[in-house]
Amino acid sequence: MKTLVKGALAGAAALAVTSAPAVAQNLMISASLPQVHMWVGQSLDPFADKLEERTDLTFTRFYAGELVGVGRGLDALQGGTVDIVSPLLAPYIPGAFPLTDISQLPVYGTDSAQITRAFQKLMDSDVELKDGKTFYEYEIEPKGIVAWGLGASGPYAINTVSKEITSPADFQGLPLRAGAALQTMTLENLGVNPVTMPAAQAYEALSRKTIEGILLSVADWKSYSMTELLKYSIEGVALGHWESYAAISKSAWDGLSEEQQKAMDEVAREVALENAEFIQKQYLEVRAAAEAAGTTFVQASDLPQELQDHIAEASVATWKQWIETMEADGHPARKAAQLWAELVQEEGGELPPGVAEYLAD
């Protein structure tokens, strides 16, 4: 196993010229999602609560986009509108975080806790990707923020209102919601007609049959009131996991004392892992409730072999397409993907057949 950086933000903390004295201060923290969402009520609030208990920091909290809307978190941090944004929905900020979508690459046999740990390792890694820069130095530091990974979503599954997928032909032209560019690649490789929209807008689209289904983790159904709406789901293959960040502006970070910085780093990591445990628990609860309401859950390994092969081929194609597209834009996607593949497998996940061979070329 590669040696990982000790301390989530050892490099970021070292950038502070001096440590401010320990003083009580209030920080403004904003979420673009409502408290019912697992990244708010079970992440932002515990993060702020624990820091208020352990330090002299206090937080003024804003929810559901009342201060900063979806996709505006980075601007708000850089412009000083708020001190902390959680979740900073990186995939909704086109071009700003080119490598963060890596967690949405298709894998097999993974859950929230595995991907959360793998993503923490990715952010801590001292493996150089380009120009001597690690993942954190390449992806986070240039934005003027200090960031931590959140509890990863559960595995993104193919879910439909009524359509059962029994052959590759059933994917052809099927209108399904995707939430980010990499998910769109995956769906296109399956033959689906992807419709990109935030998950919060999908309920109405599904209800009106504007779309037939959605790429979304089962644990997230409750957050978007979809438990009794979706009636068919393919499990066992994760068409990615949604990851993002809790982030504080560099100026606000530099205003913290060394003790406050240390506490924030520890709490952010602790809450991410607790959040992952909650997400897994919520997955089991939501799945049981949906099954009781008539939803059919099908394991990918129980699908017809032709369909299994089609999903595997589409998954490999997505890894290749994402890497080659990012590399063409000058980003170190191949090295990042090699590192990510290693970390996912360390956590017990599996790669789609053919990915390891492609990465080794």
Coordinates of C-alpha atoms in Angstrom, one line a residue:
M1 CA 0.0 0.0 0.0
K2 CA 1.3 3.4 -0.8
T3 CA 2.2 5.8 2.0
L4 CA -0.6 8.3 2.5
V5 CA -0.3 11.8 3.8
K6 CA -0.9 12.0 7.5
G7 CA -3.6 14.4 8.4
A8 CA -6.3 15.3 5.9
L9 CA -5.0 18.7 5.1
A10 CA -1.4 18.6 6.2
G11 CA -0.4 20.3 3.0
A12 CA -3.2 22.9 3.2
A13 CA -2.5 23.7 6.8
A14 CA 1.1 24.3 6.1
L15 CA 0.2 27.0 3.7
A16 CA -1.0 29.2 6.6
V17 CA 1.9 31.6 7.4
T18 CA 0.9 31.8 11.0
S19 CA -1.6 30.3 13.3
A20 CA -4.2 32.7 14.7
P21 CA -4.7 32.7 18.5
A22 CA -7.7 30.7 19.7
V23 CA -10.6 33.1 19.7
A24 CA -14.3 32.5 19.6
Q25 CA -15.7 33.2 16.2
N26 CA -18.8 32.6 14.2
L27 CA -18.6 31.0 10.7
M28 CA -21.4 31.1 8.1
I29 CA -22.1 27.7 6.6
S30 CA -24.4 27.0 3.7
A31 CA -26.1 24.1 2.1
S32 CA -28.0 24.2 -1.2
L33 CA -30.0 21.1 -0.2
P34 CA -32.7 20.8 2.5
Q35 CA -32.0 19.3 5.9
V36 CA -33.8 16.0 5.0
H37 CA -30.9 15.3 2.6
M38 CA -28.3 12.9 4.0
W39 CA -25.5 15.4 3.2
V40 CA -27.2 18.1 5.3
G41 CA -29.1 16.7 8.3
Q42 CA -26.6 13.8 8.6
S43 CA -23.4 15.7 7.6
L44 CA -23.5 19.4 7.7
D45 CA -25.4 19.6 11.0
P46 CA -23.2 16.9 12.8
F47 CA -20.1 18.7 11.5
A48 CA -21.2 22.0 13.0
D49 CA -22.6 20.5 16.2
K50 CA -19.4 18.6 17.0
L51 CA -17.2 21.6 16.4
E52 CA -19.4 23.8 18.6
E53 CA -19.1 21.1 21.3
R54 CA -15.3 20.7 21.0
T55 CA -14.1 24.2 20.2
D56 CA -15.2 27.8 20.7
L57 CA -16.4 28.0 17.1
T58 CA -20.1 28.7 16.4
F59 CA -22.0 28.5 13.1
T60 CA -24.8 30.4 11.4
R61 CA -26.4 27.8 9.2
F62 CA -28.3 28.3 5.9
Y63 CA -30.3 25.5 4.3
A64 CA -32.0 24.6 1.0
G65 CA -30.3 27.3 -1.1
E66 CA -31.6 30.2 1.0
L67 CA -28.2 31.8 0.7
V68 CA -26.2 29.8 -1.9
G69 CA -27.9 27.8 -4.7
V70 CA -26.9 24.6 -6.3
G71 CA -23.7 25.0 -8.4
R72 CA -22.9 28.4 -6.8
G73 CA -20.9 27.1 -3.8
L74 CA -17.4 27.7 -5.2
D75 CA -18.3 31.2 -6.2
A76 CA -19.7 31.9 -2.8
L77 CA -16.5 30.7 -1.1
Q78 CA -14.2 32.6 -3.4
G79 CA -16.3 35.7 -3.2
G80 CA -16.6 35.6 0.6
T81 CA -20.4 35.3 0.7
V82 CA -20.0 32.4 3.2
D83 CA -17.1 30.7 5.0
I84 CA -18.1 27.0 4.5
V85 CA -20.2 25.2 1.9
S86 CA -21.3 21.7 2.5
P87 CA -22.1 20.0 0.3
L88 CA -20.0 21.7 -2.3
L89 CA -21.6 20.0 -5.3
A90 CA -18.5 19.8 -7.5
P91 CA -20.1 17.8 -10.3
Y92 CA -22.6 20.7 -10.8
I93 CA -19.8 23.2 -11.4
P94 CA -18.7 22.4 -15.0
G95 CA -15.0 22.3 -15.6
A96 CA -14.0 23.4 -12.1
F97 CA -13.2 20.0 -10.6
P98 CA -12.2 17.9 -13.6
L99 CA -11.0 14.8 -11.7
T100 CA -13.7 14.7 -8.9
D101 CA -16.1 12.8 -11.2
I102 CA -13.7 9.9 -10.9
S103 CA -15.9 8.4 -8.2
Q104 CA -18.7 8.1 -10.7
L105 CA -16.8 5.6 -12.8
P106 CA -18.7 2.2 -12.8
V107 CA -17.5 -0.4 -10.4
Y108 CA -18.8 -3.6 -8.9
G109 CA -19.6 -4.6 -5.3
T110 CA -19.1 -1.3 -3.5
D111 CA -21.0 0.6 -0.9
S112 CA -20.9 4.1 0.7
A113 CA -18.3 3.2 3.3
Q114 CA -15.9 1.6 0.9
I115 CA -16.0 4.6 -1.5
T116 CA -15.8 7.1 1.3
R117 CA -12.6 5.5 2.6
A118 CA -11.2 5.2 -0.9
F119 CA -11.9 8.9 -1.6
Q120 CA -10.3 10.0 1.6
K121 CA -7.2 8.0 0.6
L122 CA -7.3 9.6 -2.8
M123 CA -7.3 13.1 -1.3
D124 CA -4.5 12.1 1.1
S125 CA -2.4 10.4 -1.5
D126 CA 1.2 11.6 -2.1
V127 CA 1.2 10.0 -5.6
E128 CA 2.1 12.7 -8.1
L129 CA -0.3 13.0 -11.0
K130 CA 1.1 15.9 -13.0
D131 CA 3.8 18.6 -12.5
G132 CA 4.7 17.1 -9.1
K133 CA 1.1 17.7 -7.9
T134 CA -1.0 15.1 -6.0
F135 CA -4.8 14.8 -6.4
Y136 CA -5.4 17.3 -3.6
E137 CA -2.8 19.8 -4.9
Y138 CA -4.2 19.5 -8.5
E139 CA -7.9 19.5 -7.8
I140 CA -8.4 21.5 -4.6
E141 CA -5.6 23.9 -3.7
P142 CA -5.8 26.1 -6.8
K143 CA -9.4 27.0 -5.9
G144 CA -8.5 28.9 -2.8
I145 CA -10.3 26.4 -0.5
V146 CA -9.6 23.7 2.0
A147 CA -11.8 20.6 1.5
W148 CA -12.7 17.1 2.7
G149 CA -14.6 14.3 1.1
L150 CA -18.2 13.7 2.2
G151 CA -19.8 10.4 2.9
A152 CA -20.1 9.0 -0.6
S153 CA -23.5 8.2 -1.9
G154 CA -24.6 4.6 -2.2
P155 CA -24.0 2.9 -5.6
Y156 CA -25.9 4.5 -8.4
A157 CA -28.5 2.1 -9.8
I158 CA -30.7 2.0 -12.8
N159 CA -34.2 2.7 -11.6
T160 CA -37.4 2.9 -13.6
V161 CA -41.1 3.7 -12.9
S162 CA -42.4 0.7 -14.8
K163 CA -39.9 -0.5 -17.5
E164 CA -38.2 -3.8 -16.8
I165 CA -34.8 -4.1 -18.4
T166 CA -34.3 -7.7 -19.7
S167 CA -32.2 -7.2 -22.8
P168 CA -29.8 -4.6 -24.3
A169 CA -32.6 -3.5 -26.6
D170 CA -34.6 -2.3 -23.6
F171 CA -32.0 0.4 -23.1
Q172 CA -32.2 1.8 -26.6
G173 CA -33.6 5.4 -26.5
L174 CA -34.9 5.0 -22.9
P175 CA -35.1 8.4 -21.3
L176 CA -33.3 8.3 -18.0
R177 CA -32.1 11.1 -15.7
A178 CA -28.3 11.6 -15.3
G179 CA -26.9 14.1 -12.8
A180 CA -23.4 14.8 -14.2
A181 CA -21.3 14.5 -17.4
L182 CA -19.7 11.2 -16.5
Q183 CA -23.1 9.6 -15.8
T184 CA -24.2 10.9 -19.2
M185 CA -21.3 9.0 -20.8
T186 CA -22.3 5.8 -19.0
L187 CA -26.0 6.1 -20.1
E188 CA -25.0 6.9 -23.7
N189 CA -22.8 3.8 -23.7
L190 CA -25.7 1.7 -22.5
G191 CA -27.8 3.1 -25.4
V192 CA -30.0 5.2 -23.1
N193 CA -31.2 8.7 -24.0
P194 CA -29.8 10.7 -21.0
V195 CA -31.7 13.7 -19.6
T196 CA -29.4 15.8 -17.4
M197 CA -31.1 17.4 -14.4
P198 CA -30.6 17.8 -10.6
A199 CA -32.2 14.9 -8.7
A200 CA -34.5 17.4 -7.0
Q201 CA -36.2 18.1 -10.3
A202 CA -36.7 14.4 -11.2
Y203 CA -39.8 13.6 -9.2
E204 CA -42.0 15.8 -11.4
A205 CA -40.4 14.5 -14.6
L206 CA -40.9 10.9 -13.5
S207 CA -44.5 11.5 -12.4
R208 CA -45.3 13.1 -15.8
K209 CA -43.4 10.3 -17.7
T210 CA -41.1 12.9 -19.2
I211 CA -38.4 10.5 -18.2
E212 CA -38.9 6.8 -17.6
G213 CA -36.2 6.3 -15.0
I214 CA -33.3 7.8 -13.1
L215 CA -29.7 6.9 -12.3
L216 CA -29.7 7.3 -8.5
S217 CA -28.7 5.5 -5.4
V218 CA -31.5 3.7 -3.6
A219 CA -30.6 5.4 -0.3
D220 CA -31.3 8.7 -2.0
W221 CA -34.9 7.8 -2.9
K222 CA -36.2 9.0 0.5
S223 CA -34.5 12.4 0.1
Y224 CA -36.4 13.0 -3.1
S225 CA -39.7 11.2 -2.2
M226 CA -39.3 8.5 -4.8
T227 CA -39.7 5.4 -2.6
E228 CA -43.2 4.6 -3.8
L229 CA -42.6 6.0 -7.3
L230 CA -39.8 3.8 -8.6
K231 CA -40.8 0.1 -9.3
Y232 CA -37.7 -1.5 -10.8
S233 CA -34.1 -1.3 -9.9
I234 CA -30.9 -3.1 -11.0
E235 CA -28.4 -3.7 -8.2
G236 CA -24.9 -5.2 -7.8
V237 CA -23.2 -2.9 -10.4
A238 CA -22.5 0.7 -9.2
L239 CA -22.8 3.1 -12.1
G240 CA -20.6 5.3 -10.0
H241 CA -20.9 6.8 -6.5
W242 CA -21.6 10.5 -6.1
E243 CA -18.8 12.2 -4.1
S244 CA -18.2 15.8 -3.3
Y245 CA -16.8 18.1 -0.6
A246 CA -17.2 20.0 2.6
A247 CA -15.2 23.1 1.9
I248 CA -14.0 26.2 3.8
S249 CA -12.5 29.2 2.1
K250 CA -8.7 29.5 2.5
S251 CA -9.1 32.9 4.1
A252 CA -11.5 31.6 6.7
W253 CA -9.2 28.6 7.3
D254 CA -6.2 30.8 7.8
G255 CA -8.2 32.7 10.4
L256 CA -8.5 29.6 12.6
S257 CA -6.1 28.7 15.3
E258 CA -4.0 25.6 14.9
E259 CA -6.2 23.9 17.4
Q260 CA -9.3 24.9 15.6
Q261 CA -7.9 23.6 12.3
K262 CA -6.9 20.3 13.8
A263 CA -10.4 19.9 15.3
M264 CA -12.1 20.8 12.0
D265 CA -9.9 18.3 10.1
E266 CA -10.7 15.5 12.6
V267 CA -14.4 16.2 12.7
A268 CA -14.8 16.4 8.9
R269 CA -13.2 13.0 8.6
E270 CA -15.2 11.5 11.4
V271 CA -18.5 12.8 10.2
A272 CA -17.8 11.6 6.6
L273 CA -17.4 8.0 7.9
E274 CA -20.4 8.3 10.2
N275 CA -22.4 9.7 7.2
A276 CA -21.4 6.7 5.1
E277 CA -22.7 4.4 7.9
F278 CA -26.0 6.3 7.9
I279 CA -26.3 6.1 4.1
Q280 CA -25.9 2.3 4.3
K281 CA -28.5 2.1 7.0
Q282 CA -30.8 4.3 5.0
Y283 CA -30.3 2.2 1.9
L284 CA -31.5 -0.9 3.8
E285 CA -34.5 0.9 5.2
V286 CA -35.5 2.5 1.9
R287 CA -35.0 -0.8 0.0
A288 CA -37.2 -2.6 2.5
A289 CA -39.9 0.1 2.3
A290 CA -39.8 0.1 -1.5
E291 CA -39.9 -3.7 -1.8
A292 CA -43.0 -3.7 0.5
A293 CA -44.6 -1.1 -1.8
G294 CA -44.0 -3.4 -4.8
T295 CA -40.6 -2.5 -6.2
T296 CA -38.6 -5.2 -7.9
F297 CA -34.9 -5.3 -7.2
V298 CA -32.8 -7.4 -9.5
Q299 CA -29.2 -8.3 -9.0
A300 CA -27.0 -7.7 -12.0
S301 CA -25.6 -11.2 -11.7
D302 CA -29.1 -12.6 -12.2
L303 CA -29.7 -10.7 -15.4
P304 CA -29.5 -12.6 -18.8
Q305 CA -25.9 -13.0 -19.7
E306 CA -26.3 -10.9 -22.8
L307 CA -27.5 -8.0 -20.7
Q308 CA -24.7 -8.6 -18.1
D309 CA -22.1 -8.4 -20.9
H310 CA -23.7 -5.3 -22.3
I311 CA -23.5 -3.5 -19.0
A312 CA -19.9 -4.6 -18.5
E313 CA -18.9 -3.4 -22.0
A314 CA -20.6 0.0 -21.4
S315 CA -18.8 0.3 -18.1
V316 CA -15.4 -0.3 -19.7
A317 CA -16.3 2.1 -22.5
T318 CA -17.1 4.8 -19.9
W319 CA -13.7 4.4 -18.2
K320 CA -11.9 4.7 -21.5
Q321 CA -14.0 7.6 -22.7
W322 CA -13.7 9.6 -19.5
I323 CA -9.9 9.1 -19.3
E324 CA -9.3 9.9 -23.0
T325 CA -11.6 13.0 -22.9
M326 CA -9.9 14.3 -19.8
E327 CA -6.4 13.6 -21.1
A328 CA -7.2 15.4 -24.3
D329 CA -8.0 18.5 -22.1
G330 CA -4.7 18.2 -20.4
H331 CA -5.8 16.6 -17.2
P332 CA -3.9 13.6 -15.6
A333 CA -6.9 11.3 -15.8
R334 CA -5.0 8.1 -16.6
K335 CA -2.8 8.3 -13.5
A336 CA -5.7 9.4 -11.4
A337 CA -7.8 6.5 -12.7
Q338 CA -5.0 4.0 -12.0
L339 CA -4.7 5.3 -8.4
W340 CA -8.5 5.2 -8.0
A341 CA -8.7 1.7 -9.3
E342 CA -6.1 0.6 -6.8
L343 CA -7.8 2.3 -3.9
V344 CA -11.2 0.9 -4.8
Q345 CA -9.8 -2.6 -4.9
E346 CA -8.0 -2.1 -1.6
E347 CA -11.5 -1.5 -0.1
G348 CA -12.9 -4.7 -1.6
G349 CA -14.5 -3.3 -4.8
E350 CA -14.1 -4.8 -8.2
L351 CA -13.4 -3.3 -11.6
P352 CA -15.5 -4.0 -14.7
P353 CA -13.9 -6.7 -16.8
G354 CA -11.4 -5.2 -19.1
V355 CA -10.6 -2.0 -17.1
A356 CA -7.5 -3.4 -15.4
E357 CA -6.1 -4.5 -18.7
Y358 CA -6.8 -1.0 -20.2
L359 CA -5.2 0.8 -17.3
A360 CA -2.1 -1.4 -17.6
D361 CA -1.5 -0.6 -21.3

